[in-house]
XYZ file of C-alpha atoms in Angstrom:
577
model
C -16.742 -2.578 -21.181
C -18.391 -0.908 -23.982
C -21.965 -0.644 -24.259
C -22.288 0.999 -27.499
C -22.115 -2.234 -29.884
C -25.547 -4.376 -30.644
C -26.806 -5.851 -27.840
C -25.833 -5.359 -24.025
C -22.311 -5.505 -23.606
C -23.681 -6.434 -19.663
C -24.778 -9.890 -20.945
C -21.113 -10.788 -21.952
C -18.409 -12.306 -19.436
C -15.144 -11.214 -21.294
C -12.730 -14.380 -20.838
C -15.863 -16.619 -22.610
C -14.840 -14.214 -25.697
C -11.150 -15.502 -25.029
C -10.682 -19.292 -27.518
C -7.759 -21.275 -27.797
C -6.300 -21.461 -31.408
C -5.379 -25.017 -31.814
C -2.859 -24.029 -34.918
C -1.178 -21.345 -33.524
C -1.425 -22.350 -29.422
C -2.666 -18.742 -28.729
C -5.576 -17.574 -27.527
C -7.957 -15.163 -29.674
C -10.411 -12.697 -29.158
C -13.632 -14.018 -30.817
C -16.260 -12.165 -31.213
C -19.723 -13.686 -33.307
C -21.792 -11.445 -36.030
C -24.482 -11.172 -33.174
C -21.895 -10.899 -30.020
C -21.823 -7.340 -28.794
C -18.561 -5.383 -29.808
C -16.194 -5.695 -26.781
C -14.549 -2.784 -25.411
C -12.163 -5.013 -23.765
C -8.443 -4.802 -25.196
C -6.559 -8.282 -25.748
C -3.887 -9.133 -23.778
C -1.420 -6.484 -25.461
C -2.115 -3.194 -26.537
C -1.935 -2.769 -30.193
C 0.366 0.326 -29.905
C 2.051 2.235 -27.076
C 0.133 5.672 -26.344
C 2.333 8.462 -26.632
C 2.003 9.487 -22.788
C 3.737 5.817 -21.864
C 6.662 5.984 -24.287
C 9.904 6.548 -22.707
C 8.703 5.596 -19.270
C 10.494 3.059 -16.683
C 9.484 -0.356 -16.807
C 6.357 0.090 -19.180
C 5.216 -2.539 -21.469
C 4.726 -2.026 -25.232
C 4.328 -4.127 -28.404
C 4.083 -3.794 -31.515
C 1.166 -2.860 -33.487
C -1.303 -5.748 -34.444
C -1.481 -6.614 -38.264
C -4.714 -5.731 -39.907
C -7.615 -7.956 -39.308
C -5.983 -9.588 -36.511
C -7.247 -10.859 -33.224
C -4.820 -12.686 -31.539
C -1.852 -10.711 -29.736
C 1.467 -11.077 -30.881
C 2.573 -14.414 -28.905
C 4.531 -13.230 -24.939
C 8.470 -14.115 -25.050
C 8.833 -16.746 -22.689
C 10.587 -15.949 -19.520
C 14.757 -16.205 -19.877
C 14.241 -16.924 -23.720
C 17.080 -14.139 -25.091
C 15.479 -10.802 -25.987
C 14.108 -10.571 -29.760
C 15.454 -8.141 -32.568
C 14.266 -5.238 -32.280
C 11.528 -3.973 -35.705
C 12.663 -1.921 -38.694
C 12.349 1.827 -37.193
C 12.020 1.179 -33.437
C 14.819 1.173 -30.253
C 16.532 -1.852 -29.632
C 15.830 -1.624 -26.387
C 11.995 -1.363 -24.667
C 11.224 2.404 -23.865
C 11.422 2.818 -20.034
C 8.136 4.119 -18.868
C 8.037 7.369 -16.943
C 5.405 7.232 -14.052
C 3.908 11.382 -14.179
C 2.391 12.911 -10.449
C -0.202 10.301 -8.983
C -2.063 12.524 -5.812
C -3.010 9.911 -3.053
C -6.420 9.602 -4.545
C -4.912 7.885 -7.551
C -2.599 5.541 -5.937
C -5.020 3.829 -3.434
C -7.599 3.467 -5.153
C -6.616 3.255 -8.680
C -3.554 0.339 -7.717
C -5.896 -1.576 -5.603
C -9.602 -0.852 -5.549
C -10.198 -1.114 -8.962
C -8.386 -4.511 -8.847
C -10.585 -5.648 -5.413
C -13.392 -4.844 -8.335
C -13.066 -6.306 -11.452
C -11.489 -9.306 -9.262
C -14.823 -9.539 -7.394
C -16.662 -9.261 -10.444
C -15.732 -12.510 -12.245
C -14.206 -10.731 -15.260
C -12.330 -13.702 -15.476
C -8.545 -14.940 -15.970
C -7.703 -13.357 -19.354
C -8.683 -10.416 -18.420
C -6.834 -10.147 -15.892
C -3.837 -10.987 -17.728
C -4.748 -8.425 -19.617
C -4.451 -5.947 -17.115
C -1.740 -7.323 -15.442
C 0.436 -6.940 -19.221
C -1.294 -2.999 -18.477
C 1.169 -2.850 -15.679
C 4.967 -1.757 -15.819
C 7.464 -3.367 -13.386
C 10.933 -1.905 -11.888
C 13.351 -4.240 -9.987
C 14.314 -2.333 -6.564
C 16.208 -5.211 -5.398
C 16.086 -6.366 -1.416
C 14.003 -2.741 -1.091
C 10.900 -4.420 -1.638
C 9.652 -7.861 -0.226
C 9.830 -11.074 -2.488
C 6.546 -11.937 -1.967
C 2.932 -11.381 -0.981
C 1.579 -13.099 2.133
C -2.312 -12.796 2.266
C -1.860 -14.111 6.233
C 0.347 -10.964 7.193
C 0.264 -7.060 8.054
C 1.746 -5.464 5.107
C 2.931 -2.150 3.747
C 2.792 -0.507 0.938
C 4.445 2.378 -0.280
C 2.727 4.454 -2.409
C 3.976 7.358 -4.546
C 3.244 10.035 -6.759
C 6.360 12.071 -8.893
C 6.341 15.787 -9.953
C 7.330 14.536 -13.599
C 4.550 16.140 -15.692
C 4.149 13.429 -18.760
C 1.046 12.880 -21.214
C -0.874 14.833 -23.046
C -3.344 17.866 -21.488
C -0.576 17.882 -18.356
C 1.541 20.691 -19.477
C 0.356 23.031 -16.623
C 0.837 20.929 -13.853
C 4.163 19.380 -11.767
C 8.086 20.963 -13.363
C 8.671 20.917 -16.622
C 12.188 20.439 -16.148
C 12.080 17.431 -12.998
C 13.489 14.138 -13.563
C 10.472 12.951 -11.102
C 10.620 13.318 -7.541
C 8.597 11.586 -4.821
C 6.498 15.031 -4.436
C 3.539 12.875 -3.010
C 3.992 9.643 -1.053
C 1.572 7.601 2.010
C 2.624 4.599 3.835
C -0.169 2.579 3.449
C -0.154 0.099 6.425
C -3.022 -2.363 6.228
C -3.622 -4.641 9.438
C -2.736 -8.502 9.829
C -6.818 -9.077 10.880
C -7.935 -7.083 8.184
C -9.761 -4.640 10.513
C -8.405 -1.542 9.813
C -5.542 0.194 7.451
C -3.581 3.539 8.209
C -2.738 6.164 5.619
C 0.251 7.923 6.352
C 1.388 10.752 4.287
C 5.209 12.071 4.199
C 5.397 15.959 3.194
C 7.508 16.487 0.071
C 9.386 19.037 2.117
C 10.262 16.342 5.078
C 13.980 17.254 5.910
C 15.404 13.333 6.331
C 18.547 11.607 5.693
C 18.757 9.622 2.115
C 20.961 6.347 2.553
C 22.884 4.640 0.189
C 20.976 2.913 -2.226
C 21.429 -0.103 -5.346
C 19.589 0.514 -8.033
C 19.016 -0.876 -11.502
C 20.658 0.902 -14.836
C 19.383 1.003 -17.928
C 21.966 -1.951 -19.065
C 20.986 -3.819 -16.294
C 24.087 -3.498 -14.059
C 23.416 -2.297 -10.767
C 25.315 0.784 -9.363
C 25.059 2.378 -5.903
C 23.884 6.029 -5.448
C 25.166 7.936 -2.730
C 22.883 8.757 0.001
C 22.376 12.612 1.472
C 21.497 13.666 4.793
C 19.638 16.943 5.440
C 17.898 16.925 2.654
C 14.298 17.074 1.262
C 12.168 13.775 1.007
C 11.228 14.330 -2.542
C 14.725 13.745 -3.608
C 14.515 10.333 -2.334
C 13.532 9.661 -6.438
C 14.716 10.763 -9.279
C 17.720 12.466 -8.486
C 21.413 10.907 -9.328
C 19.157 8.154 -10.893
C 17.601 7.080 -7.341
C 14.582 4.782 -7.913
C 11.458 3.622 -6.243
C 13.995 1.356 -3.650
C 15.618 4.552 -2.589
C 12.563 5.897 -1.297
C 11.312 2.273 0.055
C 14.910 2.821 1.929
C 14.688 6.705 3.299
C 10.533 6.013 4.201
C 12.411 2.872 6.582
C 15.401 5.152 7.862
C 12.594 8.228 9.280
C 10.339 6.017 10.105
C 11.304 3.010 11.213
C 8.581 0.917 9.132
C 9.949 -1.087 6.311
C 7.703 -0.832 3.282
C 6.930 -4.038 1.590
C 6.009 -3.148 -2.030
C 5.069 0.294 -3.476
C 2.959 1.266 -6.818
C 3.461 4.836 -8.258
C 0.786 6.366 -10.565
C 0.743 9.323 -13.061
C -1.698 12.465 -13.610
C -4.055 10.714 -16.218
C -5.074 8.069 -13.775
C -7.031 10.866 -11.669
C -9.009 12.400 -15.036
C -9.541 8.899 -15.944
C -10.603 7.391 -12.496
C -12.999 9.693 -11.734
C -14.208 9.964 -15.255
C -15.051 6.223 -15.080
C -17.063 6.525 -11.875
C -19.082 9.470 -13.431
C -17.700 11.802 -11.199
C -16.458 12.380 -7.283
C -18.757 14.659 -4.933
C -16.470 17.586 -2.927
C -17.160 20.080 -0.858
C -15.886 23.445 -0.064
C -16.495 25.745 2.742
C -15.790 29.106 0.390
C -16.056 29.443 -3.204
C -12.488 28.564 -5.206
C -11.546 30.646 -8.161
C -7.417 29.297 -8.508
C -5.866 30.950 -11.201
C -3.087 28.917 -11.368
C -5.102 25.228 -11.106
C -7.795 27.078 -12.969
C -10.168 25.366 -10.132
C -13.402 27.102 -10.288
C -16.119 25.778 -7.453
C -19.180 27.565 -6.172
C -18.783 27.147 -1.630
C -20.684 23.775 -0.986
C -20.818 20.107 -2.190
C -19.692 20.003 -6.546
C -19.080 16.599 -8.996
C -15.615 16.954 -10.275
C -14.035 14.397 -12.682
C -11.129 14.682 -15.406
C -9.654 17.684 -15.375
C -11.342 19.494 -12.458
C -10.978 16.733 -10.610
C -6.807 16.983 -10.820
C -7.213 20.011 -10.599
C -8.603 20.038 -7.349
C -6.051 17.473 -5.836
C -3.072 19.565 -7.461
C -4.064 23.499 -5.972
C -2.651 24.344 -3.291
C -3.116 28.272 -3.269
C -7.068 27.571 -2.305
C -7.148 26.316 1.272
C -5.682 26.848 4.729
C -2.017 28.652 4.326
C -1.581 27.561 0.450
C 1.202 25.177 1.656
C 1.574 21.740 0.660
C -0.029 20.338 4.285
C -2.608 21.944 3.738
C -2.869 20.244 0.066
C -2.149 17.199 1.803
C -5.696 17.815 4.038
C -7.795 18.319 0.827
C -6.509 15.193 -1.153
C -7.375 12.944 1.648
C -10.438 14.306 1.796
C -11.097 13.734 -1.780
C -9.292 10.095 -1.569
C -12.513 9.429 0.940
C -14.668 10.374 -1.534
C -13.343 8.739 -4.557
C -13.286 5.486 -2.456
C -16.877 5.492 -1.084
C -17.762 6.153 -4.856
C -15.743 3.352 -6.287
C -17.546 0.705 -3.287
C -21.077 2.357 -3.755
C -23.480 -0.122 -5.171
C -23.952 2.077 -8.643
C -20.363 1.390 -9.520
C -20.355 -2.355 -7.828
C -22.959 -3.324 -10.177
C -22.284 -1.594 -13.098
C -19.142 -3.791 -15.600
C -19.065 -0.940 -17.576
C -17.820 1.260 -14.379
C -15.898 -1.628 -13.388
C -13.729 -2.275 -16.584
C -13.267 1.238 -17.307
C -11.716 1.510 -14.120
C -9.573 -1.117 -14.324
C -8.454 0.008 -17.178
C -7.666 3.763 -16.205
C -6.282 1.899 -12.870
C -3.523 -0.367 -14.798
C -2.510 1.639 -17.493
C -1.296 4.235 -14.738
C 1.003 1.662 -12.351
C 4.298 0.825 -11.788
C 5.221 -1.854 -9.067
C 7.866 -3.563 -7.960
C 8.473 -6.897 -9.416
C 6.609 -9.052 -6.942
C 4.019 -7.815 -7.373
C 3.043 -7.287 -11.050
C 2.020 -11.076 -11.760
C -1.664 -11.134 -12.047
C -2.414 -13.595 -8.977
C -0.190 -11.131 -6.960
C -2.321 -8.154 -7.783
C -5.460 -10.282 -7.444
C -4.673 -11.162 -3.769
C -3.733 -7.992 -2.797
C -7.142 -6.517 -4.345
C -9.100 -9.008 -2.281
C -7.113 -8.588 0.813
C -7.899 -4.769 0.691
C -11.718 -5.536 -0.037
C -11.668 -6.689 3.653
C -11.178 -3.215 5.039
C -13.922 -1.327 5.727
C -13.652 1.949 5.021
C -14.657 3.763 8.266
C -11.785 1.628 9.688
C -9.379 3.455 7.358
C -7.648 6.559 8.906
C -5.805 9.281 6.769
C -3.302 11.056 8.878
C 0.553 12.925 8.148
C 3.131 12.422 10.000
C 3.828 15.170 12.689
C 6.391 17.492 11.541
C 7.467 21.326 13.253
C 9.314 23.873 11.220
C 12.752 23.144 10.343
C 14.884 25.298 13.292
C 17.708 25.629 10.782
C 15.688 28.177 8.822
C 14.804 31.816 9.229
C 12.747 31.911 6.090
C 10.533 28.616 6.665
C 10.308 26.118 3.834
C 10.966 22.550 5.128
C 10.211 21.107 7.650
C 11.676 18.179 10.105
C 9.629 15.304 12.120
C 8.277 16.360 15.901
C 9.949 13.682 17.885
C 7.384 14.105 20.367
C 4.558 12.935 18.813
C 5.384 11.053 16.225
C 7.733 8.220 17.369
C 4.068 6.813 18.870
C 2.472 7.193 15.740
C 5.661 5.152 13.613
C 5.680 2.582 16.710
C 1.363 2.135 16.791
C 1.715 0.598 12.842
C 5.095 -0.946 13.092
C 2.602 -2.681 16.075
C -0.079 -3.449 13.810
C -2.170 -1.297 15.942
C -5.921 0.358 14.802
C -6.306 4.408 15.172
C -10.027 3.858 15.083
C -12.248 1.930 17.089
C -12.193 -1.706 15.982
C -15.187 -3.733 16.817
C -13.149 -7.227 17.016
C -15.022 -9.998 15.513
C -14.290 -12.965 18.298
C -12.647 -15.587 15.998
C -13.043 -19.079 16.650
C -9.595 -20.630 16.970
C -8.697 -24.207 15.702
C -9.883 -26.599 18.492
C -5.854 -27.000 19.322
C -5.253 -24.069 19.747
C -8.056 -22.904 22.251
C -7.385 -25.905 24.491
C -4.164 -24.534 24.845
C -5.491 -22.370 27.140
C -7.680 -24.933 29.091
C -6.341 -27.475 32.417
C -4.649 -26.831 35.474
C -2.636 -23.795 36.228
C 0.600 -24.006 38.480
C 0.854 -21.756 41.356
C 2.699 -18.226 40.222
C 5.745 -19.548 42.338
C 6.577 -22.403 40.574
C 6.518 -20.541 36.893
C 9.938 -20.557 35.508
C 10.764 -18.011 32.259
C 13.041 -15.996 31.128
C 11.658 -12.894 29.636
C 13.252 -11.261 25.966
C 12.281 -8.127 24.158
C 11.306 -8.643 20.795
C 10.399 -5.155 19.784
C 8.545 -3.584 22.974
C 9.786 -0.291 23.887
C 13.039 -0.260 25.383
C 13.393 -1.197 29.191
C 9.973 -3.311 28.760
C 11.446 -6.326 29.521
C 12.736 -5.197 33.232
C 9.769 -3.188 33.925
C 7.259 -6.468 33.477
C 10.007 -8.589 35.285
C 9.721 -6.300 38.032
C 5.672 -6.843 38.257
C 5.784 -10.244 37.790
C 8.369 -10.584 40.463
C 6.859 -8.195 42.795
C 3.173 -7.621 41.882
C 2.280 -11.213 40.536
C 4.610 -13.339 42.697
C 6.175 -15.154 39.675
C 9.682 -15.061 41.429
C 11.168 -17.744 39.218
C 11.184 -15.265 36.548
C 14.482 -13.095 34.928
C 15.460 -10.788 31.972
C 17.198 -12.028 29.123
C 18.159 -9.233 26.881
C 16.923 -8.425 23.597
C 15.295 -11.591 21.147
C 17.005 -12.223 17.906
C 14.561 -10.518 15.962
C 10.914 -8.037 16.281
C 7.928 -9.612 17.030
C 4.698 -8.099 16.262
C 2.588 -10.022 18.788
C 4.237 -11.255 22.304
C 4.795 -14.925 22.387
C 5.531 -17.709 25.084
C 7.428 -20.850 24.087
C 6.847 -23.726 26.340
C 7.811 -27.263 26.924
C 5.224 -29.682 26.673
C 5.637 -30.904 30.271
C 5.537 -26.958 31.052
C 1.704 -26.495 29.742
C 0.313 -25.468 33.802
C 3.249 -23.346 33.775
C 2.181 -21.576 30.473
C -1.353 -21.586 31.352
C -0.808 -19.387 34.671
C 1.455 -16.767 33.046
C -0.961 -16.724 30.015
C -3.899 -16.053 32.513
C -1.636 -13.495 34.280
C -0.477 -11.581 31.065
C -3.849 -12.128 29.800
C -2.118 -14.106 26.690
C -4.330 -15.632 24.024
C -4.124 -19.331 22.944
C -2.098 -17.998 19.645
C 0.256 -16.539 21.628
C 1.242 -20.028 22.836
C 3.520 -21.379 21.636
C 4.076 -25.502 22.023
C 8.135 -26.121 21.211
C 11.208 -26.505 23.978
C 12.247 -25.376 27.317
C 15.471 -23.280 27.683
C 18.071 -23.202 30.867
C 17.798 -20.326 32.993
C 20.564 -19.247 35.456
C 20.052 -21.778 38.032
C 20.243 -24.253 35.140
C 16.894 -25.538 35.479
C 14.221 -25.990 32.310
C 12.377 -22.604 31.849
C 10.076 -20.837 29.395
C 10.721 -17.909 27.272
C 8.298 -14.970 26.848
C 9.273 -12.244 23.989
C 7.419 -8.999 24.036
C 6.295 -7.752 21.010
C 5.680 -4.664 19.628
C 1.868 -5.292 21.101
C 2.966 -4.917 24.330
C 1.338 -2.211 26.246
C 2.909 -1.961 29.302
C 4.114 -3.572 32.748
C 0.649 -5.021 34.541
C -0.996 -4.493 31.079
C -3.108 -7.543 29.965
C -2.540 -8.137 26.072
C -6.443 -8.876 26.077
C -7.370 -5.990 27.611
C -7.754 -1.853 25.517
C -6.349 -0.050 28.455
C -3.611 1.205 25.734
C -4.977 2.737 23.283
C -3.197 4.141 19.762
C -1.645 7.534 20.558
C -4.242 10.814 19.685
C -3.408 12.190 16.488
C -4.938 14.330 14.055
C -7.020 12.100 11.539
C -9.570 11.494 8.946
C -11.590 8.359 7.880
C -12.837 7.295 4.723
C -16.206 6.863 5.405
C -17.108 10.436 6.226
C -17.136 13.772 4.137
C -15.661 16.336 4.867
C -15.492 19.727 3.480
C -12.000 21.419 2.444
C -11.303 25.337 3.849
């Protein structure tokens, strides 16, 4: 908000500015003789910017008459579409999303709304910026819905396609937007901890098939290409946001969930809002091309030196874009411990011009655009601290198809443990866990008599443990633990992301030994029905999940630990070289 009208525009909550118009059913932006002069937009803009015409998915309206308040009335949802004005497209412009650098994305599509949520802006105005954000339908790409009590990924992307004003020097003039910068951003199912992982642009990987949405709202598929660069994944032949959801799950094995996509503005006008981002440099940077000027040490950089700094890439390390990729995390910490430092936290001016900046530079996927969507997600990332949040890339080695070196392709020897730690929801830093108290049900699962090991019937399934998992604890049980009763079943159904064991209730001392044995939490119990085994006798099923760690491996216990990899955390500065 504004400060520069009479009074302080702190005093002022902006939804008790918001009043229902009895005559017209709409609400109005009132402001009294004595009020202080809002800063805060109503719920449509008065008139598309110039840098958000022509752009997928965007939002406009048309201009407000002169001494109105109240916002041209929303078309209901499924009412037909309305004529279009004298002088304007029948059909809405199509917003194209510019370059958003990781800084951007994360905290510009979520933090800002984790702020202004926490600050009690209110419902309006959060309508407000919800109406801020453009949409695009990517189909069964994305999830349907949110789930505040699951792990969930989002994919988060930044095109080369340079639009709005002041951007002429940065991305291709001539690109029809590629994904030139994207991160996985896996946040955990406790809330603990969240992993960044960045794809290079220059990833070789194999693009599948995928639907996407046309302009007249048929669908059509576009081919998929293997060999070929990751930043094609969008853009090209049409491909949208769902086509890279689709090529991120194909090298990676993670399905994203939702993804947001951001444009060059957002980082002048993010930083700008927080007064600035601290960086630090080992040597003095004088990029022609960027035109980034720093003296070696720690600088403030905001608006244009501050995309500037995120965009060079001929200043550090070997002027390559993993080295680019180094510095931009590194400035993502920064922005983020600026954005949660108590000057900004307490400060609605900060917070609403950063909400603002943070909006008006997003484009999700349709599930997440409503306003209570965007609101849970913002409060489910608040939970996260920020020395629990690791930066990493995933492990590549030059492409061995080239003699001049210009791509490259993913190491399969260290990254499959890196892909198969987050699909397993597990922490690359150390997580202090919080004992939580279970529901009184649920803990006395774990509590009366245990059977001897002999008498413990199951039959054992893997439901997303690494292959041969399910013989290889069979195999200790049988020989190590004495549960001889026991037998492999094959592969579950479906992934699990915890182990499980599903138990008849007559079958509870049974459960309660293996769970003591396998070192199996009360959750992880699961009260239901008994299956047959071979000798056609009642049994119990236990499903490994991606949590497993290993034959004679107690789930309870840290003996596995997530695989060593080269990482940053939020919560520390670094310097960039």
């Amino acid at each position: 908000m504004d400060a520069q009208g009479r009074g302080r525009a702190d005093d002022v909550d902006p939804a008790d500015q918001w009043v229902l118009n009895p005559n017209t059913g709409e609400y109005e932006l009132r402001l009294s003789p004595s009020a202080p002069q809002s800063g805060i937009p109503g719920p449509r803009r008065a008139a598309p910017s110039p840098s958000r015409m022509g752009a997928p998915g965007s939002r406009t309206t048309a201009p407000v008459a002169p001494g109105r308040d109240v916002p041209p009335p929303r078309r209901r949802r499924g009412a037909p579409p309305e004529e279009p004005l004298p002088g304007r497209r029948g059909r809405r412009p199509v917003k194209q999303k510019s370059k958003a650098k990781k800084a951007l994305l994360w905290t510009g599509g979520t933090m800002a709304f984790v702020l202004v949520a926490g600050a009690t802006t209110g419902y309006f105005y959060l309508k407000h910026l919800e109406g801020n954000v453009g949409t695009t339908d990517v189909g069964d790409a994305a999830a349907s819905s949110f789930s505040k009590d699951e792990a969930f990924n989002i994919l988060i992307i930044g095109t080369d396609k340079r639009t709005g004003e002041g951007n002429e020097g940065y991305g291709d003039a001539g690109s029809v937007g590629h994904a030139d910068t994207t991160i996985l951003l896996h946040v955990a199912k406790d809330r603990t901890n969240a992993t960044a992982l960045s794809i290079p642009r220059d990833l070789i990987v194999d693009i599948p098939d995928c639907k996407t949405k046309q302009e007249d709202g048929t669908d059509t598929v576009v081919a998929g290409q293997d060999g070929v660069r990751f930043n094609r994944s969008l853009g090209e032949r049409g491909r949208d946001a769902g086509c890279t959801m689709r090529t991120v799950e194909a090298a990676t094995g993670i399905k994203p969930d939702h993804f947001v996509m951001a444009d060059f503005n957002a980082v002048k006008t993010l930083t700008t809002a927080v007064d600035g981002v601290e960086v630090c440099v080992e040597n003095a940077v004088n990029d022609k091309k960027s035109k980034l000027v720093l003296p070696a040490g720690t600088s403030k950089v905001e608006g244009e030196r501050a995309l500037a700094f995120v965009r060079t890439r001929h200043a550090f390390g070997n002027e390559g874009d993993l080295d680019r990729i180094k510095v931009q995390q590194q400035f993502l910490g920064s922005l983020m411990r600026k954005m949660t430092s108590g000057d900004t936290l307490t400060s609605p001016t900060k917070l609403l011009k950063l909400a603002e900046a943070a909006t008006n530079a997003l484009t999700v996927n349709e599930a997440i655009g409503k306003v209570g969507t965007l609101k849970d997600i913002a409060l489910e990332l608040k939970k996260v601290p920020t020395k629990n949040i690791s930066f990493m890339t995933i492990p590549v080695v030059d492409n061995p198809a080239e003699t001049i070196k210009a791509t490259v392709v993913v190491d399969r020897t260290r990254a499959p443990a890196i892909f198969d730690a987050i699909a397993g929801d597990v922490s690359f830093t150390e997580v202090k866990k919080q004992e939580k108290k279970e529901k009184a049900e649920v803990a006395a699962r774990l509590k009366g008599t245990k059977s001897a090991a002999s008498d413990v019937r199951v039959r054992i399934l893997n439901g997303g443990a690494a292959g041969g998992s399910a013989q290889q604890q069979l195999a200790h049980l049988q020989t190590e633990e004495g549960v001889t009763k026991s037998e492999n079943a094959g592969n579950a159904e479906a992934a699990l992301a915890k182990t499980t064991l599903e138990y008849a209730p007559d079958q509870a001392d049974q459960a309660r030994r293996l769970a003591d044995i396998m070192g199996l939490s009360g959750a992880a119990m699961k009260p239901g029905k008994s299956v047959t085994n071979a000798q056609g006798l009642p049994a119990m099923t236990l499903t490994l999940g991606t949590d497993f760690k290993g034959a004679g491996v107690k789930l309870n216990s840290s003996t596995a630990a997530a695989p060593n990899v080269d990482k940053s955390t939020a919560d520390k500065a670094q310097c960039a070289s």
